[in-house]
Tab-separated table of C-alpha atoms in Angstrom:
chain	number	residue	atom	x	y	z
A	1047	MET	CA	-47.738	-31.814	39.032
A	1048	ALA	CA	-47.168	-35.541	38.884
A	1049	SER	CA	-47.941	-37.618	41.922
A	1050	LYS	CA	-45.121	-39.130	43.910
A	1051	ASN	CA	-45.984	-42.518	42.486
A	1052	THR	CA	-45.939	-41.389	38.861
A	1053	PRO	CA	-42.542	-41.309	37.081
A	1054	MET	CA	-41.767	-37.951	35.430
A	1055	THR	CA	-40.296	-37.484	31.964
A	1056	SER	CA	-36.969	-35.680	31.699
A	1057	ARG	CA	-38.752	-32.580	30.368
A	1058	GLU	CA	-41.221	-32.615	33.292
A	1059	SER	CA	-38.411	-33.257	35.738
A	1060	SER	CA	-36.384	-30.278	34.535
A	1061	THR	CA	-39.436	-28.038	34.743
A	1062	GLU	CA	-40.302	-29.205	38.251
A	1063	LEU	CA	-36.749	-28.789	39.536
A	1064	ASP	CA	-35.915	-25.544	37.701
A	1065	SER	CA	-36.194	-22.714	40.222
A	1066	SER	CA	-36.980	-20.267	37.413
A	1067	ALA	CA	-40.344	-21.995	37.008
A	1068	ILE	CA	-41.670	-19.975	39.969
A	1069	PHE	CA	-41.460	-16.820	37.850
A	1070	GLY	CA	-43.968	-15.804	35.221
A	1071	ALA	CA	-42.891	-15.399	31.594
A	1072	ALA	CA	-42.218	-11.665	32.019
A	1073	ASP	CA	-40.219	-12.207	35.204
A	1074	LEU	CA	-38.196	-14.995	33.617
A	1075	LYS	CA	-37.268	-12.810	30.641
A	1076	LYS	CA	-36.195	-10.029	33.004
A	1077	LYS	CA	-34.041	-12.391	35.072
A	1078	GLN	CA	-32.365	-13.767	31.936
A	1079	SER	CA	-31.547	-10.270	30.676
A	1080	GLU	CA	-30.029	-9.350	34.037
A	1081	HIS	CA	-27.806	-12.392	34.363
A	1082	THR	CA	-27.021	-13.425	30.786
A	1083	THR	CA	-24.407	-11.666	28.663
A	1084	PRO	CA	-25.185	-11.809	24.943
A	1085	CYS	CA	-22.542	-13.532	22.817
A	1086	GLU	CA	-20.379	-11.210	20.730
A	1087	GLY	CA	-19.889	-11.803	17.017
A	1088	ASP	CA	-17.090	-13.999	15.723
A	1089	PRO	CA	-13.920	-11.863	16.071
A	1090	TYR	CA	-12.431	-13.602	13.025
A	1091	ALA	CA	-15.401	-13.012	10.746
A	1092	PRO	CA	-14.727	-10.505	7.941
A	1093	MET	CA	-15.694	-6.944	8.750
A	1094	SER	CA	-18.867	-6.005	6.889
A	1095	GLU	CA	-18.337	-4.121	3.632
A	1096	GLU	CA	-21.229	-1.903	4.712
A	1097	HIS	CA	-18.772	0.046	6.862
A	1098	HIS	CA	-17.426	3.028	4.928
A	1099	PRO	CA	-14.549	5.440	5.588
A	1100	ASP	CA	-15.445	8.349	7.857
A	1101	ALA	CA	-14.315	11.482	5.997
A	1102	ALA	CA	-13.978	13.678	9.085
A	1103	ARG	CA	-12.036	11.148	11.141
A	1104	SER	CA	-9.849	10.299	8.152
A	1105	ALA	CA	-8.993	13.964	7.543
A	1106	HIS	CA	-8.096	14.387	11.216
A	1107	ALA	CA	-5.844	11.312	11.211
A	1108	ILE	CA	-4.051	12.416	8.040
A	1109	SER	CA	-3.554	15.907	9.469
A	1110	LEU	CA	-1.977	14.431	12.595
A	1111	LEU	CA	0.251	12.144	10.523
A	1112	THR	CA	1.467	15.032	8.369
A	1113	THR	CA	2.203	17.136	11.449
A	1114	VAL	CA	4.166	14.355	13.156
A	1115	VAL	CA	6.321	13.754	10.076
A	1116	THR	CA	6.927	17.463	9.482
A	1117	GLN	CA	7.897	18.150	13.094
A	1118	ALA	CA	10.214	15.142	13.259
A	1119	ARG	CA	12.001	16.114	10.055
A	1120	SER	CA	12.398	19.744	11.110
A	1121	SER	CA	14.174	18.746	14.331
A	1122	GLY	CA	17.472	18.442	12.500
A	1123	GLN	CA	17.974	14.869	13.678
A	1124	PRO	CA	17.612	11.829	11.364
A	1125	HIS	CA	14.700	10.361	13.331
A	1126	ILE	CA	12.723	9.241	10.288
A	1127	VAL	CA	14.306	7.166	7.528
A	1128	ALA	CA	11.110	5.776	5.933
A	1129	MET	CA	7.333	5.974	5.981
A	1130	GLY	CA	5.508	2.789	6.937
A	1131	GLU	CA	4.655	0.110	7.584
A	1132	PHE	CA	1.374	0.421	5.700
A	1133	GLY	CA	-0.446	-1.186	2.786
A	1134	LEU	CA	-3.202	-3.732	2.168
A	1135	ASP	CA	-3.923	-7.069	3.846
A	1136	TYR	CA	-6.931	-9.006	2.598
A	1137	ASP	CA	-6.070	-11.938	4.865
A	1138	ARG	CA	-7.063	-9.747	7.825
A	1139	LEU	CA	-10.486	-8.504	6.768
A	1140	ASN	CA	-11.777	-9.187	10.291
A	1141	TYR	CA	-9.844	-6.098	11.357
A	1142	CYS	CA	-10.707	-3.817	8.465
A	1143	ASN	CA	-12.678	-4.237	5.240
A	1144	ARG	CA	-11.395	-3.615	1.722
A	1145	ALA	CA	-13.033	-0.210	1.286
A	1146	ILE	CA	-11.481	1.299	4.407
A	1147	GLN	CA	-8.094	-0.312	3.724
A	1148	LYS	CA	-7.956	1.081	0.186
A	1149	HIS	CA	-9.088	4.524	1.328
A	1150	SER	CA	-6.476	4.631	4.101
A	1151	PHE	CA	-3.662	3.311	1.896
A	1152	GLU	CA	-4.266	5.933	-0.783
A	1153	ALA	CA	-4.541	8.722	1.791
A	1154	GLN	CA	-1.240	7.701	3.399
A	1155	LEU	CA	0.470	7.447	0.012
A	1156	ARG	CA	-0.669	10.970	-0.856
A	1157	VAL	CA	0.925	12.229	2.338
A	1158	ALA	CA	4.130	10.439	1.325
A	1159	ALA	CA	3.966	11.963	-2.167
A	1160	SER	CA	3.496	15.476	-0.757
A	1161	LEU	CA	6.648	15.424	1.371
A	1162	GLN	CA	9.655	17.381	0.160
A	1163	PRO	CA	11.942	15.583	-0.043
A	1164	GLN	CA	10.060	12.302	-0.080
A	1165	LEU	CA	10.769	9.384	2.219
A	1166	PRO	CA	11.247	5.785	1.042
A	1167	LEU	CA	8.253	3.530	1.700
A	1168	PHE	CA	8.033	0.416	3.870
A	1169	LEU	CA	5.045	-1.412	2.384
A	1170	HIS	CA	2.826	-4.393	3.174
A	1171	SER	CA	0.839	-6.408	0.622
A	1172	ARG	CA	-0.863	-9.717	1.364
A	1173	ALA	CA	-3.514	-11.312	-0.866
A	1174	ALA	CA	-4.177	-7.852	-2.308
A	1175	HIS	CA	-1.678	-7.420	-5.141
A	1176	GLY	CA	-4.057	-6.048	-7.792
A	1177	ASP	CA	-5.458	-3.260	-5.624
A	1178	PHE	CA	-2.038	-2.631	-4.067
A	1179	VAL	CA	-0.353	-1.936	-7.402
A	1180	ALA	CA	-3.332	-0.009	-8.798
A	1181	ILE	CA	-3.331	2.411	-5.856
A	1182	LEU	CA	0.443	2.890	-6.040
A	1183	LYS	CA	0.168	3.707	-9.745
A	1184	GLY	CA	-2.762	6.044	-9.106
A	1185	VAL	CA	-0.607	8.133	-6.773
A	1186	PHE	CA	2.876	7.851	-8.299
A	1187	GLY	CA	2.238	7.106	-11.986
A	1188	GLU	CA	2.170	4.007	-14.181
A	1189	ARG	CA	5.879	3.361	-13.691
A	1190	LEU	CA	5.925	4.848	-10.193
A	1191	GLU	CA	7.975	7.656	-11.693
A	1192	GLY	CA	6.686	9.991	-8.985
A	1193	LEU	CA	8.118	7.804	-6.215
A	1194	ASP	CA	11.474	9.501	-5.740
A	1195	LYS	CA	13.004	7.330	-3.026
A	1196	GLY	CA	11.553	3.914	-3.879
A	1197	GLY	CA	10.526	1.401	-1.251
A	1198	VAL	CA	10.390	-2.211	-0.123
A	1199	VAL	CA	7.439	-4.620	-0.028
A	1200	HIS	CA	8.341	-6.500	3.111
A	1201	SER	CA	7.512	-10.030	4.308
A	1202	PHE	CA	6.831	-11.071	0.733
A	1203	THR	CA	4.744	-14.229	0.241
A	1204	GLY	CA	3.204	-13.503	-3.158
A	1205	THR	CA	3.477	-15.258	-6.508
A	1206	MET	CA	6.280	-15.244	-9.060
A	1207	GLU	CA	4.318	-12.893	-11.329
A	1208	GLU	CA	3.566	-10.486	-8.487
A	1209	MET	CA	7.196	-10.392	-7.401
A	1210	LYS	CA	8.412	-9.678	-10.935
A	1211	GLU	CA	5.888	-6.874	-11.399
A	1212	LEU	CA	7.030	-5.215	-8.183
A	1213	MET	CA	10.689	-5.464	-9.223
A	1214	ASP	CA	9.837	-4.072	-12.671
A	1215	LEU	CA	8.279	-1.073	-10.898
A	1216	GLY	CA	11.570	-0.467	-9.112
A	1217	LEU	CA	10.519	-1.771	-5.704
A	1218	TYR	CA	12.575	-4.024	-3.456
A	1219	ILE	CA	11.468	-7.392	-2.050
A	1220	GLY	CA	11.769	-8.060	1.690
A	1221	ILE	CA	12.321	-11.710	2.658
A	1222	ASN	CA	11.826	-13.279	6.096
A	1223	GLY	CA	10.829	-16.650	7.583
A	1224	CYS	CA	7.293	-16.452	6.190
A	1225	SER	CA	8.761	-16.269	2.682
A	1226	PHE	CA	9.897	-19.923	2.913
A	1227	LYS	CA	6.661	-21.706	3.871
A	1228	THR	CA	6.126	-23.620	0.615
A	1229	GLU	CA	8.125	-24.888	-2.344
A	1230	GLU	CA	6.450	-22.209	-4.466
A	1231	ASN	CA	7.597	-19.549	-1.987
A	1232	CYS	CA	11.170	-20.830	-2.229
A	1233	GLN	CA	11.084	-20.716	-6.032
A	1234	VAL	CA	9.949	-17.095	-5.839
A	1235	VAL	CA	12.833	-16.287	-3.491
A	1236	LYS	CA	15.232	-17.942	-5.928
A	1237	ALA	CA	14.057	-15.570	-8.671
A	1238	VAL	CA	14.451	-12.372	-6.633
A	1239	ARG	CA	17.405	-10.486	-8.093
A	1240	LEU	CA	20.162	-9.707	-5.607
A	1241	ASP	CA	20.010	-6.036	-6.578
A	1242	ARG	CA	16.361	-5.975	-5.404
A	1243	LEU	CA	16.737	-8.085	-2.252
A	1244	MET	CA	16.336	-7.078	1.382
A	1245	ILE	CA	16.297	-9.412	4.378
A	1246	GLU	CA	14.474	-9.069	7.692
A	1247	THR	CA	13.071	-11.026	10.628
A	1248	ASP	CA	9.804	-9.102	11.205
A	1249	GLY	CA	10.246	-10.094	14.842
A	1250	PRO	CA	8.617	-11.007	17.086
A	1251	TRP	CA	6.773	-12.922	14.334
A	1252	CYS	CA	7.673	-14.675	11.068
A	1253	GLU	CA	10.368	-16.999	12.378
A	1254	VAL	CA	11.685	-19.864	10.259
A	1255	ARG	CA	9.744	-22.895	11.498
A	1256	PRO	CA	10.588	-26.596	11.093
A	1257	SER	CA	7.323	-26.990	9.155
A	1258	HIS	CA	8.488	-24.500	6.508
A	1259	GLU	CA	9.873	-25.801	3.230
A	1260	GLY	CA	12.918	-23.581	3.620
A	1261	TYR	CA	13.910	-25.178	6.932
A	1262	LYS	CA	15.375	-28.146	5.079
A	1263	TYR	CA	18.138	-25.878	3.788
A	1264	LEU	CA	19.261	-25.228	7.364
A	1265	ILE	CA	19.363	-28.985	7.988
A	1266	GLU	CA	21.365	-29.555	4.791
A	1267	ARG	CA	23.747	-26.751	5.717
A	1268	LYS	CA	24.340	-28.246	9.146
A	1269	ALA	CA	24.980	-31.685	7.641
A	1270	ALA	CA	27.444	-30.250	5.124
A	1271	GLN	CA	29.552	-28.579	7.789
A	1272	ALA	CA	32.424	-30.868	8.728
A	1273	PRO	CA	33.246	-31.137	12.440
A	1274	VAL	CA	36.097	-28.868	13.455
A	1275	GLN	CA	39.008	-29.865	15.696
A	1276	ASN	CA	41.640	-27.306	16.738
A	1277	GLY	CA	40.561	-24.950	13.999
A	1278	THR	CA	40.858	-27.579	11.243
A	1279	ALA	CA	38.260	-29.764	9.604
A	1280	ALA	CA	38.408	-33.232	11.084
A	1281	PRO	CA	39.374	-35.992	8.632
A	1282	GLN	CA	36.617	-38.318	7.527
A	1283	ALA	CA	36.734	-41.808	9.000
A	1284	THR	CA	37.752	-44.538	6.571
A	1285	ALA	CA	35.495	-47.103	8.208
A	1286	PRO	CA	32.320	-46.706	10.154
A	1287	GLU	CA	32.812	-46.790	13.892
A	1288	PRO	CA	30.623	-49.034	16.021
A	1289	GLU	CA	27.479	-47.268	17.044
A	1290	ALA	CA	27.749	-45.897	20.557
A	1291	LYS	CA	25.169	-46.967	23.060
A	1292	GLN	CA	22.538	-44.287	23.301
A	1293	PRO	CA	21.706	-43.035	26.784
A	1294	LYS	CA	18.300	-44.032	28.006
A	1295	LYS	CA	15.745	-41.373	27.221
A	1296	GLN	CA	14.326	-39.803	30.316
A	1297	LYS	CA	10.594	-39.408	30.793
A	1298	ASN	CA	9.290	-36.112	29.381
A	1299	GLN	CA	12.729	-35.399	27.956
A	1300	LYS	CA	12.618	-32.408	25.633
A	1301	LYS	CA	13.227	-33.206	21.962
A	1302	GLN	CA	16.236	-31.400	20.589
A	1303	PRO	CA	15.748	-29.357	17.387
A	1304	GLU	CA	17.411	-30.621	14.216
A	1305	VAL	CA	19.085	-27.230	13.865
A	1306	PRO	CA	19.980	-25.992	17.371
A	1307	ASP	CA	19.723	-22.282	18.053
A	1308	ARG	CA	23.064	-20.524	18.336
A	1309	PHE	CA	21.831	-18.376	21.191
A	1310	LYS	CA	20.544	-19.255	24.625
A	1311	ILE	CA	16.733	-19.257	24.940
A	1312	VAL	CA	14.874	-18.460	28.161
A	1313	LYS	CA	11.248	-17.981	29.149
A	1314	LYS	CA	10.111	-14.365	29.265
A	1315	GLU	CA	9.723	-14.597	33.046
A	1316	LYS	CA	13.445	-15.427	33.280
A	1317	TRP	CA	14.699	-12.787	30.862
A	1318	GLU	CA	18.398	-12.137	30.837
A	1319	GLU	CA	20.612	-9.957	28.716
A	1320	GLY	CA	22.076	-11.715	25.695
A	1321	ALA	CA	19.446	-14.480	25.588
A	1322	MET	CA	16.490	-14.958	23.258
A	1323	VAL	CA	12.955	-15.103	24.622
A	1324	LYS	CA	11.204	-18.428	24.033
A	1325	GLY	CA	8.480	-18.253	21.383
A	1326	ARG	CA	9.616	-14.875	20.110
A	1327	ASN	CA	11.500	-14.169	16.904
A	1328	GLU	CA	14.550	-12.003	17.534
A	1329	PRO	CA	16.759	-9.814	15.295
A	1330	CYS	CA	19.699	-12.217	15.680
A	1331	THR	CA	17.811	-14.887	13.708
A	1332	ILE	CA	18.254	-12.848	10.540
A	1333	GLU	CA	21.300	-15.026	9.879
A	1334	ARG	CA	18.968	-17.962	9.199
A	1335	VAL	CA	17.113	-15.938	6.585
A	1336	ALA	CA	20.397	-15.161	4.834
A	1337	GLN	CA	21.536	-18.797	5.049
A	1338	ILE	CA	18.342	-20.137	3.480
A	1339	ILE	CA	18.394	-17.556	0.677
A	1340	ALA	CA	22.015	-18.436	-0.058
A	1341	ALA	CA	21.186	-22.156	-0.225
A	1342	ILE	CA	18.161	-21.592	-2.454
A	1343	LYS	CA	20.165	-19.395	-4.830
A	1344	ASP	CA	23.332	-21.513	-4.569
A	1345	VAL	CA	25.488	-18.523	-3.675
A	1346	SER	CA	27.507	-17.700	-0.566
A	1347	VAL	CA	25.919	-16.278	2.563
A	1348	GLU	CA	28.373	-13.396	2.305
A	1349	GLU	CA	27.097	-12.526	-1.166
A	1350	VAL	CA	23.502	-12.425	0.067
A	1351	CYS	CA	24.382	-10.275	3.076
A	1352	GLU	CA	26.491	-7.879	1.034
A	1353	ALA	CA	23.725	-7.360	-1.534
A	1354	ALA	CA	20.995	-6.917	1.081
A	1355	TRP	CA	23.105	-4.472	3.079
A	1356	LYS	CA	24.000	-2.431	0.009
A	1357	ASN	CA	20.332	-2.201	-1.031
A	1358	THR	CA	19.240	-1.219	2.481
A	1359	ILE	CA	21.850	1.527	2.747
A	1360	HIS	CA	20.847	2.865	-0.669
A	1361	VAL	CA	17.055	2.895	-0.229
A	1362	PHE	CA	16.930	4.274	3.303
A	1363	GLY	CA	19.715	6.793	2.781
A	1364	LEU	CA	21.735	5.419	5.653
A	1365	GLU	CA	25.015	6.430	4.015
A	1366	GLU	CA	23.934	10.030	4.704
A	1367	THR	CA	23.533	9.406	8.441
A	1368	THR	CA	26.459	7.084	9.196
């Protein structure tokens, strides 16, 4: 120990003042193990490919799935109109690795193929197109000729080539806010045939955000709408009016969105009927999806909605239940 007249280094000081120094090495290790929780692994790190499907657990899960579907269909009520959502997502390998995803997808598809009559499929494919199509073909044939009721690949964000291959196989393309993120995405949407189009929100996620490329079409649409007075479009001014004095901006004043929401928005703690919940995508925002598609394709919103509705009714057999 240093004398009171001798300055200590920072290392010596920490040792002198650290109460754990009174324990021996063995005691210190014991104390650390008692009071220190080991760090878990990174939850966003990809799941190791060393994990393999468990045959017994898989068989049990598939048996349960088959039983649930069979019982629901035998009830005489139209409870089930499709099988899904399921598929492959290689952007989420931290949840499940490729091997287990592929095994599960094929097993679920084989259940779907065994049903009589079959159900249409509600499918998911993200960053996994090659394996996705290969597994579908392995179960239903090279042209998916064994898929009696067809299906939709929802929340589509893939490439032009991927979209065309899916349409050529007879599948439908589901479009939502995530389908408009980039200029490339918007070009893909433009090329989706109306007879293969479905629209969705995928709420509470996948809203149309101001950062998305497709948002500009909402701004352009708003700008193109003439102000209405007494049910008639207001005449355009022949000369610019003097600019009105803007009210002084209050401190911490909330910035208004370029395209205001048509519905009232409240915090979840202040929920009320008829209002949207802040930060949550809602079914009513599907109109924005239709509006952006119409602008991208240069067709009317009504044409988009009519086509999407017709396709939805056809694929999910809703004309049989309505």
